[in-house]
Every structure is written in structure tokens, then in C-alpha cells.
PDB file of N, CA and C in Angstrom:
ATOM      1  N   MET A  30     -25.238 -19.914 -55.258  1.00  0.00           N
ATOM      2  CA  MET A  30     -24.201 -19.792 -54.280  1.00  0.00           C
ATOM      3  C   MET A  30     -24.358 -20.961 -53.307  1.00  0.00           C
ATOM      4  N   GLY A  31     -23.259 -21.675 -53.073  1.00  0.00           N
ATOM      5  CA  GLY A  31     -23.284 -22.847 -52.213  1.00  0.00           C
ATOM      6  C   GLY A  31     -23.199 -22.467 -50.740  1.00  0.00           C
ATOM      7  N   PRO A  32     -23.425 -23.435 -49.868  1.00  0.00           N
ATOM      8  CA  PRO A  32     -23.391 -23.154 -48.435  1.00  0.00           C
ATOM      9  C   PRO A  32     -22.012 -22.701 -47.945  1.00  0.00           C
ATOM     10  N   ARG A  33     -20.954 -23.215 -48.554  1.00  0.00           N
ATOM     11  CA  ARG A  33     -19.615 -22.784 -48.142  1.00  0.00           C
ATOM     12  C   ARG A  33     -19.386 -21.322 -48.481  1.00  0.00           C
ATOM     13  N   ARG A  34     -19.808 -20.951 -49.671  1.00  0.00           N
ATOM     14  CA  ARG A  34     -19.614 -19.559 -50.092  1.00  0.00           C
ATOM     15  C   ARG A  34     -20.456 -18.620 -49.228  1.00  0.00           C
ATOM     16  N   ALA A  35     -21.676 -19.003 -48.911  1.00  0.00           N
ATOM     17  CA  ALA A  35     -22.537 -18.175 -48.060  1.00  0.00           C
ATOM     18  C   ALA A  35     -21.910 -18.025 -46.674  1.00  0.00           C
ATOM     19  N   LYS A  36     -21.363 -19.123 -46.160  1.00  0.00           N
ATOM     20  CA  LYS A  36     -20.721 -19.085 -44.840  1.00  0.00           C
ATOM     21  C   LYS A  36     -19.495 -18.186 -44.889  1.00  0.00           C
ATOM     22  N   MET A  37     -18.719 -18.266 -45.972  1.00  0.00           N
ATOM     23  CA  MET A  37     -17.539 -17.437 -46.120  1.00  0.00           C
ATOM     24  C   MET A  37     -17.919 -15.956 -46.194  1.00  0.00           C
ATOM     25  N   MET A  38     -18.974 -15.641 -46.924  1.00  0.00           N
ATOM     26  CA  MET A  38     -19.419 -14.241 -47.043  1.00  0.00           C
ATOM     27  C   MET A  38     -19.890 -13.714 -45.674  1.00  0.00           C
ATOM     28  N   GLU A  39     -20.623 -14.541 -44.948  1.00  0.00           N
ATOM     29  CA  GLU A  39     -21.098 -14.153 -43.619  1.00  0.00           C
ATOM     30  C   GLU A  39     -19.914 -13.918 -42.674  1.00  0.00           C
ATOM     31  N   ASP A  40     -18.941 -14.822 -42.723  1.00  0.00           N
ATOM     32  CA  ASP A  40     -17.746 -14.676 -41.890  1.00  0.00           C
ATOM     33  C   ASP A  40     -16.978 -13.406 -42.255  1.00  0.00           C
ATOM     34  N   ARG A  41     -16.895 -13.103 -43.524  1.00  0.00           N
ATOM     35  CA  ARG A  41     -16.196 -11.900 -43.977  1.00  0.00           C
ATOM     36  C   ARG A  41     -16.905 -10.641 -43.470  1.00  0.00           C
ATOM     37  N   ARG A  42     -18.246 -10.633 -43.525  1.00  0.00           N
ATOM     38  CA  ARG A  42     -19.004  -9.476 -43.006  1.00  0.00           C
ATOM     39  C   ARG A  42     -18.781  -9.310 -41.500  1.00  0.00           C
ATOM     40  N   LEU A  43     -18.776 -10.429 -40.767  1.00  0.00           N
ATOM     41  CA  LEU A  43     -18.513 -10.356 -39.328  1.00  0.00           C
ATOM     42  C   LEU A  43     -17.101  -9.849 -39.055  1.00  0.00           C
ATOM     43  N   ARG A  44     -16.141 -10.328 -39.825  1.00  0.00           N
ATOM     44  CA  ARG A  44     -14.760  -9.874 -39.661  1.00  0.00           C
ATOM     45  C   ARG A  44     -14.640  -8.387 -39.926  1.00  0.00           C
ATOM     46  N   ASP A  45     -15.273  -7.905 -41.009  1.00  0.00           N
ATOM     47  CA  ASP A  45     -15.206  -6.486 -41.352  1.00  0.00           C
ATOM     48  C   ASP A  45     -15.882  -5.630 -40.282  1.00  0.00           C
ATOM     49  N   ALA A  46     -16.992  -6.112 -39.727  1.00  0.00           N
ATOM     50  CA  ALA A  46     -17.685  -5.364 -38.667  1.00  0.00           C
ATOM     51  C   ALA A  46     -16.821  -5.306 -37.407  1.00  0.00           C
ATOM     52  N   ALA A  47     -16.181  -6.428 -37.066  1.00  0.00           N
ATOM     53  CA  ALA A  47     -15.305  -6.452 -35.895  1.00  0.00           C
ATOM     54  C   ALA A  47     -14.116  -5.525 -36.112  1.00  0.00           C
ATOM     55  N   ARG A  48     -13.570  -5.519 -37.303  1.00  0.00           N
ATOM     56  CA  ARG A  48     -12.433  -4.642 -37.622  1.00  0.00           C
ATOM     57  C   ARG A  48     -12.847  -3.180 -37.506  1.00  0.00           C
ATOM     58  N   ALA A  49     -14.048  -2.851 -37.948  1.00  0.00           N
ATOM     59  CA  ALA A  49     -14.532  -1.470 -37.845  1.00  0.00           C
ATOM     60  C   ALA A  49     -14.669  -1.064 -36.379  1.00  0.00           C
ATOM     61  N   LEU A  50     -15.141  -1.960 -35.539  1.00  0.00           N
ATOM     62  CA  LEU A  50     -15.242  -1.666 -34.107  1.00  0.00           C
ATOM     63  C   LEU A  50     -13.867  -1.439 -33.480  1.00  0.00           C
ATOM     64  N   VAL A  51     -12.902  -2.290 -33.821  1.00  0.00           N
ATOM     65  CA  VAL A  51     -11.546  -2.144 -33.287  1.00  0.00           C
ATOM     66  C   VAL A  51     -10.942  -0.820 -33.752  1.00  0.00           C
ATOM     67  N   ASP A  52     -11.119  -0.486 -35.025  1.00  0.00           N
ATOM     68  CA  ASP A  52     -10.589   0.778 -35.533  1.00  0.00           C
ATOM     69  C   ASP A  52     -11.225   1.968 -34.826  1.00  0.00           C
ATOM     70  N   ALA A  53     -12.537   1.900 -34.579  1.00  0.00           N
ATOM     71  CA  ALA A  53     -13.218   2.987 -33.870  1.00  0.00           C
ATOM     72  C   ALA A  53     -12.702   3.092 -32.432  1.00  0.00           C
ATOM     73  N   ASP A  54     -12.471   1.955 -31.784  1.00  0.00           N
ATOM     74  CA  ASP A  54     -11.923   1.973 -30.425  1.00  0.00           C
ATOM     75  C   ASP A  54     -10.529   2.589 -30.397  1.00  0.00           C
ATOM     76  N   ILE A  55      -9.714   2.257 -31.373  1.00  0.00           N
ATOM     77  CA  ILE A  55      -8.361   2.815 -31.439  1.00  0.00           C
ATOM     78  C   ILE A  55      -8.423   4.324 -31.627  1.00  0.00           C
ATOM     79  N   GLU A  56      -9.283   4.788 -32.488  1.00  0.00           N
ATOM     80  CA  GLU A  56      -9.423   6.238 -32.710  1.00  0.00           C
ATOM     81  C   GLU A  56      -9.912   6.946 -31.437  1.00  0.00           C
ATOM     82  N   ASN A  57     -10.883   6.339 -30.749  1.00  0.00           N
ATOM     83  CA  ASN A  57     -11.363   6.928 -29.489  1.00  0.00           C
ATOM     84  C   ASN A  57     -10.246   6.982 -28.449  1.00  0.00           C
ATOM     85  N   LEU A  58      -9.456   5.941 -28.377  1.00  0.00           N
ATOM     86  CA  LEU A  58      -8.345   5.906 -27.433  1.00  0.00           C
ATOM     87  C   LEU A  58      -7.308   6.967 -27.767  1.00  0.00           C
ATOM     88  N   LYS A  59      -6.991   7.126 -29.033  1.00  0.00           N
ATOM     89  CA  LYS A  59      -6.035   8.149 -29.442  1.00  0.00           C
ATOM     90  C   LYS A  59      -6.524   9.544 -29.084  1.00  0.00           C
ATOM     91  N   SER A  60      -7.789   9.818 -29.350  1.00  0.00           N
ATOM     92  CA  SER A  60      -8.312  11.157 -29.035  1.00  0.00           C
ATOM     93  C   SER A  60      -8.387  11.366 -27.528  1.00  0.00           C
ATOM     94  N   ASP A  61      -8.708  10.311 -26.789  1.00  0.00           N
ATOM     95  CA  ASP A  61      -8.771  10.416 -25.331  1.00  0.00           C
ATOM     96  C   ASP A  61      -7.381  10.639 -24.752  1.00  0.00           C
ATOM     97  N   LEU A  62      -6.370   9.952 -25.296  1.00  0.00           N
ATOM     98  CA  LEU A  62      -4.997  10.146 -24.826  1.00  0.00           C
ATOM     99  C   LEU A  62      -4.483  11.535 -25.172  1.00  0.00           C
ATOM    100  N   ALA A  63      -4.943  12.090 -26.271  1.00  0.00           N
ATOM    101  CA  ALA A  63      -4.538  13.448 -26.626  1.00  0.00           C
ATOM    102  C   ALA A  63      -5.117  14.444 -25.626  1.00  0.00           C
ATOM    103  N   THR A  64      -6.316  14.151 -25.118  1.00  0.00           N
ATOM    104  CA  THR A  64      -6.961  15.033 -24.140  1.00  0.00           C
ATOM    105  C   THR A  64      -6.321  14.886 -22.766  1.00  0.00           C
ATOM    106  N   ARG A  65      -6.188  13.639 -22.298  1.00  0.00           N
ATOM    107  CA  ARG A  65      -5.592  13.348 -20.984  1.00  0.00           C
ATOM    108  C   ARG A  65      -4.443  12.383 -21.188  1.00  0.00           C
ATOM    109  N   GLY A  66      -3.262  12.778 -20.745  1.00  0.00           N
ATOM    110  CA  GLY A  66      -2.080  11.948 -20.928  1.00  0.00           C
ATOM    111  C   GLY A  66      -2.057  10.745 -19.993  1.00  0.00           C
ATOM    112  N   PRO A  67      -1.094   9.865 -20.212  1.00  0.00           N
ATOM    113  CA  PRO A  67      -0.974   8.663 -19.369  1.00  0.00           C
ATOM    114  C   PRO A  67      -0.718   9.003 -17.895  1.00  0.00           C
ATOM    115  N   GLY A  68       0.037  10.068 -17.622  1.00  0.00           N
ATOM    116  CA  GLY A  68       0.304  10.459 -16.240  1.00  0.00           C
ATOM    117  C   GLY A  68      -0.964  10.820 -15.488  1.00  0.00           C
ATOM    118  N   ALA A  69      -1.836  11.559 -16.145  1.00  0.00           N
ATOM    119  CA  ALA A  69      -3.103  11.933 -15.515  1.00  0.00           C
ATOM    120  C   ALA A  69      -3.981  10.715 -15.297  1.00  0.00           C
ATOM    121  N   ARG A  70      -3.949   9.786 -16.234  1.00  0.00           N
ATOM    122  CA  ARG A  70      -4.733   8.550 -16.083  1.00  0.00           C
ATOM    123  C   ARG A  70      -4.229   7.721 -14.910  1.00  0.00           C
ATOM    124  N   ILE A  71      -2.898   7.610 -14.780  1.00  0.00           N
ATOM    125  CA  ILE A  71      -2.319   6.852 -13.672  1.00  0.00           C
ATOM    126  C   ILE A  71      -2.677   7.510 -12.349  1.00  0.00           C
ATOM    127  N   ALA A  72      -2.577   8.833 -12.295  1.00  0.00           N
ATOM    128  CA  ALA A  72      -2.916   9.558 -11.068  1.00  0.00           C
ATOM    129  C   ALA A  72      -4.379   9.334 -10.693  1.00  0.00           C
ATOM    130  N   ASP A  73      -5.261   9.360 -11.678  1.00  0.00           N
ATOM    131  CA  ASP A  73      -6.684   9.112 -11.413  1.00  0.00           C
ATOM    132  C   ASP A  73      -6.908   7.697 -10.888  1.00  0.00           C
ATOM    133  N   ARG A  74      -6.233   6.732 -11.482  1.00  0.00           N
ATOM    134  CA  ARG A  74      -6.404   5.340 -11.052  1.00  0.00           C
ATOM    135  C   ARG A  74      -5.876   5.136  -9.630  1.00  0.00           C
ATOM    136  N   ILE A  75      -4.750   5.775  -9.302  1.00  0.00           N
ATOM    137  CA  ILE A  75      -4.204   5.682  -7.947  1.00  0.00           C
ATOM    138  C   ILE A  75      -5.151   6.337  -6.956  1.00  0.00           C
ATOM    139  N   ALA A  76      -5.699   7.491  -7.325  1.00  0.00           N
ATOM    140  CA  ALA A  76      -6.639   8.184  -6.438  1.00  0.00           C
ATOM    141  C   ALA A  76      -7.893   7.335  -6.211  1.00  0.00           C
ATOM    142  N   GLU A  77      -8.376   6.691  -7.253  1.00  0.00           N
ATOM    143  CA  GLU A  77      -9.546   5.815  -7.101  1.00  0.00           C
ATOM    144  C   GLU A  77      -9.231   4.642  -6.178  1.00  0.00           C
ATOM    145  N   GLY A  78      -8.042   4.052  -6.344  1.00  0.00           N
ATOM    146  CA  GLY A  78      -7.632   2.936  -5.495  1.00  0.00           C
ATOM    147  C   GLY A  78      -7.498   3.363  -4.044  1.00  0.00           C
ATOM    148  N   ALA A  79      -6.917   4.530  -3.816  1.00  0.00           N
ATOM    149  CA  ALA A  79      -6.769   5.034  -2.448  1.00  0.00           C
ATOM    150  C   ALA A  79      -8.135   5.312  -1.841  1.00  0.00           C
ATOM    151  N   SER A  80      -9.033   5.825  -2.630  1.00  0.00           N
ATOM    152  CA  SER A  80     -10.388   6.094  -2.146  1.00  0.00           C
ATOM    153  C   SER A  80     -11.096   4.795  -1.762  1.00  0.00           C
ATOM    154  N   ASP A  81     -10.907   3.752  -2.571  1.00  0.00           N
ATOM    155  CA  ASP A  81     -11.506   2.445  -2.255  1.00  0.00           C
ATOM    156  C   ASP A  81     -10.938   1.882  -0.958  1.00  0.00           C
ATOM    157  N   VAL A  82      -9.621   1.992  -0.768  1.00  0.00           N
ATOM    158  CA  VAL A  82      -8.987   1.500   0.458  1.00  0.00           C
ATOM    159  C   VAL A  82      -9.494   2.285   1.659  1.00  0.00           C
ATOM    160  N   TYR A  83      -9.622   3.597   1.512  1.00  0.00           N
ATOM    161  CA  TYR A  83     -10.119   4.446   2.596  1.00  0.00           C
ATOM    162  C   TYR A  83     -11.555   4.059   2.969  1.00  0.00           C
ATOM    163  N   ASP A  84     -12.384   3.856   1.969  1.00  0.00           N
ATOM    164  CA  ASP A  84     -13.773   3.452   2.237  1.00  0.00           C
ATOM    165  C   ASP A  84     -13.837   2.110   2.954  1.00  0.00           C
ATOM    166  N   GLU A  85     -12.989   1.175   2.528  1.00  0.00           N
ATOM    167  CA  GLU A  85     -12.956  -0.137   3.175  1.00  0.00           C
ATOM    168  C   GLU A  85     -12.481  -0.012   4.624  1.00  0.00           C
ATOM    169  N   ALA A  86     -11.485   0.830   4.858  1.00  0.00           N
ATOM    170  CA  ALA A  86     -10.984   1.045   6.221  1.00  0.00           C
ATOM    171  C   ALA A  86     -12.067   1.657   7.102  1.00  0.00           C
ATOM    172  N   LEU A  87     -12.831   2.579   6.551  1.00  0.00           N
ATOM    173  CA  LEU A  87     -13.932   3.170   7.325  1.00  0.00           C
ATOM    174  C   LEU A  87     -14.986   2.127   7.680  1.00  0.00           C
ATOM    175  N   ASP A  88     -15.304   1.247   6.745  1.00  0.00           N
ATOM    176  CA  ASP A  88     -16.277   0.187   7.022  1.00  0.00           C
ATOM    177  C   ASP A  88     -15.788  -0.735   8.128  1.00  0.00           C
ATOM    178  N   VAL A  89     -14.521  -1.127   8.062  1.00  0.00           N
ATOM    179  CA  VAL A  89     -13.956  -2.004   9.087  1.00  0.00           C
ATOM    180  C   VAL A  89     -13.922  -1.296  10.434  1.00  0.00           C
ATOM    181  N   ALA A  90     -13.551  -0.017  10.440  1.00  0.00           N
ATOM    182  CA  ALA A  90     -13.501   0.745  11.691  1.00  0.00           C
ATOM    183  C   ALA A  90     -14.889   0.865  12.310  1.00  0.00           C
ATOM    184  N   ARG A  91     -15.898   1.052  11.484  1.00  0.00           N
ATOM    185  CA  ARG A  91     -17.267   1.144  12.008  1.00  0.00           C
ATOM    186  C   ARG A  91     -17.711  -0.184  12.620  1.00  0.00           C
ATOM    187  N   ASP A  92     -17.279  -1.281  12.019  1.00  0.00           N
ATOM    188  CA  ASP A  92     -17.669  -2.601  12.502  1.00  0.00           C
ATOM    189  C   ASP A  92     -16.897  -3.036  13.750  1.00  0.00           C
ATOM    190  N   HIS A  93     -15.702  -2.463  13.979  1.00  0.00           N
ATOM    191  CA  HIS A  93     -14.843  -2.891  15.075  1.00  0.00           C
ATOM    192  C   HIS A  93     -14.391  -1.687  15.907  1.00  0.00           C
ATOM    193  N   LYS A  94     -15.328  -0.939  16.444  1.00  0.00           N
ATOM    194  CA  LYS A  94     -14.996   0.278  17.199  1.00  0.00           C
ATOM    195  C   LYS A  94     -14.193  -0.039  18.454  1.00  0.00           C
ATOM    196  N   GLY A  95     -14.525  -1.112  19.160  1.00  0.00           N
ATOM    197  CA  GLY A  95     -13.814  -1.468  20.388  1.00  0.00           C
ATOM    198  C   GLY A  95     -12.357  -1.790  20.135  1.00  0.00           C
ATOM    199  N   ALA A  96     -12.094  -2.573  19.103  1.00  0.00           N
ATOM    200  CA  ALA A  96     -10.713  -2.930  18.772  1.00  0.00           C
ATOM    201  C   ALA A  96      -9.928  -1.696  18.359  1.00  0.00           C
ATOM    202  N   LEU A  97     -10.557  -0.814  17.609  1.00  0.00           N
ATOM    203  CA  LEU A  97      -9.901   0.412  17.178  1.00  0.00           C
ATOM    204  C   LEU A  97      -9.563   1.283  18.380  1.00  0.00           C
ATOM    205  N   ALA A  98     -10.478   1.386  19.346  1.00  0.00           N
ATOM    206  CA  ALA A  98     -10.217   2.167  20.551  1.00  0.00           C
ATOM    207  C   ALA A  98      -9.077   1.555  21.356  1.00  0.00           C
ATOM    208  N   ALA A  99      -9.022   0.230  21.461  1.00  0.00           N
ATOM    209  CA  ALA A  99      -7.942  -0.433  22.189  1.00  0.00           C
ATOM    210  C   ALA A  99      -6.593  -0.198  21.520  1.00  0.00           C
ATOM    211  N   ILE A 100      -6.553  -0.249  20.201  1.00  0.00           N
ATOM    212  CA  ILE A 100      -5.308  -0.003  19.474  1.00  0.00           C
ATOM    213  C   ILE A 100      -4.854   1.433  19.669  1.00  0.00           C
ATOM    214  N   ALA A 101      -5.781   2.376  19.586  1.00  0.00           N
ATOM    215  CA  ALA A 101      -5.440   3.789  19.772  1.00  0.00           C
ATOM    216  C   ALA A 101      -4.931   4.028  21.188  1.00  0.00           C
ATOM    217  N   ALA A 102      -5.602   3.444  22.189  1.00  0.00           N
ATOM    218  CA  ALA A 102      -5.161   3.615  23.576  1.00  0.00           C
ATOM    219  C   ALA A 102      -3.779   3.003  23.778  1.00  0.00           C
ATOM    220  N   GLY A 103      -3.545   1.848  23.193  1.00  0.00           N
ATOM    221  CA  GLY A 103      -2.232   1.218  23.299  1.00  0.00           C
ATOM    222  C   GLY A 103      -1.136   2.067  22.677  1.00  0.00           C
ATOM    223  N   ALA A 104      -1.408   2.645  21.537  1.00  0.00           N
ATOM    224  CA  ALA A 104      -0.421   3.497  20.871  1.00  0.00           C
ATOM    225  C   ALA A 104      -0.130   4.740  21.710  1.00  0.00           C
ATOM    226  N   ILE A 105      -1.167   5.337  22.268  1.00  0.00           N
ATOM    227  CA  ILE A 105      -0.977   6.525  23.106  1.00  0.00           C
ATOM    228  C   ILE A 105      -0.153   6.171  24.342  1.00  0.00           C
ATOM    229  N   LEU A 106      -0.479   5.054  24.978  1.00  0.00           N
ATOM    230  CA  LEU A 106       0.283   4.639  26.151  1.00  0.00           C
ATOM    231  C   LEU A 106       1.734   4.315  25.802  1.00  0.00           C
ATOM    232  N   TRP A 107       1.952   3.722  24.648  1.00  0.00           N
ATOM    233  CA  TRP A 107       3.316   3.396  24.256  1.00  0.00           C
ATOM    234  C   TRP A 107       4.153   4.659  24.104  1.00  0.00           C
ATOM    235  N   PHE A 108       3.617   5.661  23.426  1.00  0.00           N
ATOM    236  CA  PHE A 108       4.378   6.885  23.218  1.00  0.00           C
ATOM    237  C   PHE A 108       4.496   7.716  24.490  1.00  0.00           C
ATOM    238  N   ALA A 109       3.581   7.531  25.425  1.00  0.00           N
ATOM    239  CA  ALA A 109       3.627   8.270  26.686  1.00  0.00           C
ATOM    240  C   ALA A 109       4.146   7.386  27.822  1.00  0.00           C
ATOM    241  N   ARG A 110       4.829   6.296  27.525  1.00  0.00           N
ATOM    242  CA  ARG A 110       5.228   5.348  28.569  1.00  0.00           C
ATOM    243  C   ARG A 110       6.221   5.934  29.560  1.00  0.00           C
ATOM    244  N   ASN A 111       7.185   6.729  29.114  1.00  0.00           N
ATOM    245  CA  ASN A 111       8.171   7.281  30.042  1.00  0.00           C
ATOM    246  C   ASN A 111       7.529   8.212  31.062  1.00  0.00           C
ATOM    247  N   PRO A 112       6.717   9.184  30.665  1.00  0.00           N
ATOM    248  CA  PRO A 112       6.074  10.027  31.673  1.00  0.00           C
ATOM    249  C   PRO A 112       5.124   9.240  32.589  1.00  0.00           C
ATOM    250  N   VAL A 113       4.442   8.249  32.043  1.00  0.00           N
ATOM    251  CA  VAL A 113       3.527   7.447  32.868  1.00  0.00           C
ATOM    252  C   VAL A 113       4.321   6.657  33.901  1.00  0.00           C
ATOM    253  N   LEU A 114       5.403   6.012  33.485  1.00  0.00           N
ATOM    254  CA  LEU A 114       6.229   5.245  34.413  1.00  0.00           C
ATOM    255  C   LEU A 114       6.864   6.140  35.472  1.00  0.00           C
ATOM    256  N   LYS A 115       7.316   7.332  35.071  1.00  0.00           N
ATOM    257  CA  LYS A 115       7.869   8.268  36.047  1.00  0.00           C
ATOM    258  C   LYS A 115       6.809   8.698  37.045  1.00  0.00           C
ATOM    259  N   ALA A 116       5.584   8.918  36.571  1.00  0.00           N
ATOM    260  CA  ALA A 116       4.506   9.327  37.475  1.00  0.00           C
ATOM    261  C   ALA A 116       4.153   8.208  38.442  1.00  0.00           C
ATOM    262  N   LEU A 117       4.196   6.967  37.991  1.00  0.00           N
ATOM    263  CA  LEU A 117       3.841   5.844  38.854  1.00  0.00           C
ATOM    264  C   LEU A 117       4.959   5.455  39.814  1.00  0.00           C
ATOM    265  N   PHE A 118       6.203   5.431  39.347  1.00  0.00           N
ATOM    266  CA  PHE A 118       7.298   4.895  40.135  1.00  0.00           C
ATOM    267  C   PHE A 118       8.354   5.919  40.508  1.00  0.00           C
ATOM    268  N   GLY A 119       8.169   7.151  40.164  1.00  0.00           N
ATOM    269  CA  GLY A 119       9.147   8.184  40.489  1.00  0.00           C
ATOM    270  C   GLY A 119      10.278   8.200  39.479  1.00  0.00           C
ATOM    271  N   GLU A 120      11.328   8.943  39.840  1.00  0.00           N
ATOM    272  CA  GLU A 120      12.450   9.111  38.917  1.00  0.00           C
ATOM    273  C   GLU A 120      13.309   7.864  38.793  1.00  0.00           C
ATOM    274  N   ASP A 121      13.278   6.933  39.805  1.00  0.00           N
ATOM    275  CA  ASP A 121      14.159   5.759  39.731  1.00  0.00           C
ATOM    276  C   ASP A 121      13.462   4.554  39.132  1.00  0.00           C
ATOM    277  N   TRP A 122      12.569   4.749  38.241  1.00  0.00           N
ATOM    278  CA  TRP A 122      11.851   3.605  37.676  1.00  0.00           C
ATOM    279  C   TRP A 122      12.748   2.749  36.796  1.00  0.00           C
ATOM    280  N   VAL A 123      13.894   3.279  36.354  1.00  0.00           N
ATOM    281  CA  VAL A 123      14.840   2.494  35.566  1.00  0.00           C
ATOM    282  C   VAL A 123      15.758   1.772  36.542  1.00  0.00           C
ATOM    283  N   GLU A 124      15.972   0.462  36.346  1.00  0.00           N
ATOM    284  CA  GLU A 124      16.772  -0.318  37.275  1.00  0.00           C
ATOM    285  C   GLU A 124      18.226   0.116  37.265  1.00  0.00           C
ATOM    286  N   ASP A 125      18.866   0.234  36.113  1.00  0.00           N
ATOM    287  CA  ASP A 125      20.224   0.762  36.075  1.00  0.00           C
ATOM    288  C   ASP A 125      20.218   2.045  35.296  1.00  0.00           C
ATOM    289  N   ASP A 126      21.082   2.906  35.694  1.00  0.00           N
ATOM    290  CA  ASP A 126      21.167   4.193  35.010  1.00  0.00           C
ATOM    291  C   ASP A 126      22.098   4.112  33.810  1.00  0.00           C
ATOM    292  N   GLU A 127      22.500   2.918  33.459  1.00  0.00           N
ATOM    293  CA  GLU A 127      23.407   2.726  32.349  1.00  0.00           C
ATOM    294  C   GLU A 127      22.667   3.000  31.038  1.00  0.00           C
ATOM    295  N   THR A 128      23.222   3.837  30.227  1.00  0.00           N
ATOM    296  CA  THR A 128      22.570   4.136  28.950  1.00  0.00           C
ATOM    297  C   THR A 128      22.987   3.105  27.913  1.00  0.00           C
ATOM    298  N   ASP A 129      22.293   3.071  26.843  1.00  0.00           N
ATOM    299  CA  ASP A 129      22.623   2.145  25.765  1.00  0.00           C
ATOM    300  C   ASP A 129      24.014   2.414  25.219  1.00  0.00           C
ATOM    301  N   GLU A 130      24.391   3.683  25.146  1.00  0.00           N
ATOM    302  CA  GLU A 130      25.693   4.032  24.591  1.00  0.00           C
ATOM    303  C   GLU A 130      26.822   3.494  25.477  1.00  0.00           C
ATOM    304  N   GLU A 131      26.678   3.629  26.794  1.00  0.00           N
ATOM    305  CA  GLU A 131      27.686   3.099  27.710  1.00  0.00           C
ATOM    306  C   GLU A 131      27.767   1.576  27.588  1.00  0.00           C
ATOM    307  N   TYR A 132      26.645   0.943  27.480  1.00  0.00           N
ATOM    308  CA  TYR A 132      26.612  -0.509  27.340  1.00  0.00           C
ATOM    309  C   TYR A 132      27.318  -0.938  26.063  1.00  0.00           C
ATOM    310  N   ASP A 133      27.050  -0.248  24.967  1.00  0.00           N
ATOM    311  CA  ASP A 133      27.689  -0.582  23.702  1.00  0.00           C
ATOM    312  C   ASP A 133      29.194  -0.415  23.791  1.00  0.00           C
ATOM    313  N   ASP A 134      29.673   0.649  24.462  1.00  0.00           N
ATOM    314  CA  ASP A 134      31.112   0.857  24.605  1.00  0.00           C
ATOM    315  C   ASP A 134      31.754  -0.272  25.404  1.00  0.00           C
ATOM    316  N   GLU A 135      31.113  -0.683  26.508  1.00  0.00           N
ATOM    317  CA  GLU A 135      31.657  -1.773  27.316  1.00  0.00           C
ATOM    318  C   GLU A 135      31.696  -3.071  26.514  1.00  0.00           C
ATOM    319  N   TRP A 136      30.690  -3.331  25.757  1.00  0.00           N
ATOM    320  CA  TRP A 136      30.616  -4.567  24.999  1.00  0.00           C
ATOM    321  C   TRP A 136      31.686  -4.617  23.914  1.00  0.00           C
ATOM    322  N   LEU A 137      31.891  -3.487  23.250  1.00  0.00           N
ATOM    323  CA  LEU A 137      32.901  -3.456  22.190  1.00  0.00           C
ATOM    324  C   LEU A 137      34.319  -3.628  22.732  1.00  0.00           C
ATOM    325  N   HIS A 138      34.562  -3.148  23.953  1.00  0.00           N
ATOM    326  CA  HIS A 138      35.909  -3.227  24.524  1.00  0.00           C
ATOM    327  C   HIS A 138      36.084  -4.445  25.407  1.00  0.00           C
ATOM    328  N   SER A 139      35.175  -5.384  25.351  1.00  0.00           N
ATOM    329  CA  SER A 139      35.267  -6.571  26.177  1.00  0.00           C
ATOM    330  C   SER A 139      36.334  -7.506  25.645  1.00  0.00           C
ATOM    331  N   GLU A 140      36.672  -8.534  26.428  1.00  0.00           N
ATOM    332  CA  GLU A 140      37.704  -9.486  26.049  1.00  0.00           C
ATOM    333  C   GLU A 140      37.321 -10.294  24.826  1.00  0.00           C
ATOM    334  N   GLN A 141      36.032 -10.378  24.554  1.00  0.00           N
ATOM    335  CA  GLN A 141      35.573 -11.154  23.396  1.00  0.00           C
ATOM    336  C   GLN A 141      36.194 -10.658  22.114  1.00  0.00           C
ATOM    337  N   PHE A 142      36.440  -9.353  22.026  1.00  0.00           N
ATOM    338  CA  PHE A 142      37.010  -8.778  20.802  1.00  0.00           C
ATOM    339  C   PHE A 142      38.514  -8.562  20.936  1.00  0.00           C
ATOM    340  N   GLY A 143      39.100  -8.916  22.076  1.00  0.00           N
ATOM    341  CA  GLY A 143      40.538  -8.837  22.257  1.00  0.00           C
ATOM    342  C   GLY A 143      41.063  -7.414  22.356  1.00  0.00           C
ATOM    343  N   ARG A 144      40.268  -6.512  22.871  1.00  0.00           N
ATOM    344  CA  ARG A 144      40.725  -5.118  22.985  1.00  0.00           C
ATOM    345  C   ARG A 144      41.022  -4.783  24.412  1.00  0.00           C
TER     346      ARG A 144
END
């Protein structure tokens, strides 16, 4: 047997072994998909991704506690701004009592629109 034939036989054995591995992988995948469908797999992958993001957020929050506290305080003050302003400046803290709706009506009926 010449070197070419020996090389060809060796290559054929490697090809057959690789094919057997691929076939075994396909069979394992088929049986695994029969057990758990694609929807369950997607849900698991999304849950894992969300868990990773949550863990990363916790790490960042632990490293930047001061910034997190400032952001939380700012958000609380923003949502409580009307009562805070009323407490500081009384009921007339708004310069004009004109509401947005009245302003919009005046603007729409202005000469710019020819009404």
C-alpha cells in the first residue's frame, strides 16, 4: 500500500469518526428537543440573560452607592416637587395661573392661524 492510499484510508477513518459524532449530536438534540421544546429553551435563555443583567446591576450599585443614593433622591424630589414647592413658597408658587390647556387654546386661535 502506497503513501497516498494510506493517507486516503486515514482520512476516510477520520471522516467516518467525525460523521458518527455529528450523527450522535443530532440524535441528542432531537431527544432533548422532544423533552423541552424551543419555547422553554428561549424562556430559559431569557431568564439567564435577565439574571446576568441583574447581577451586573447589583455589582455596579455596590460600587457606586453614593451615585445611586443621589439618583434616588433626585427621583423622589422630582415626583414630590409640587408639594415641596407649595410648602416652601405657599400656594402662589406658580407665576401665572394659566393652565396648559388655556395656553393651547389661545395659541390655536391666534392670528398666526387666521382664526
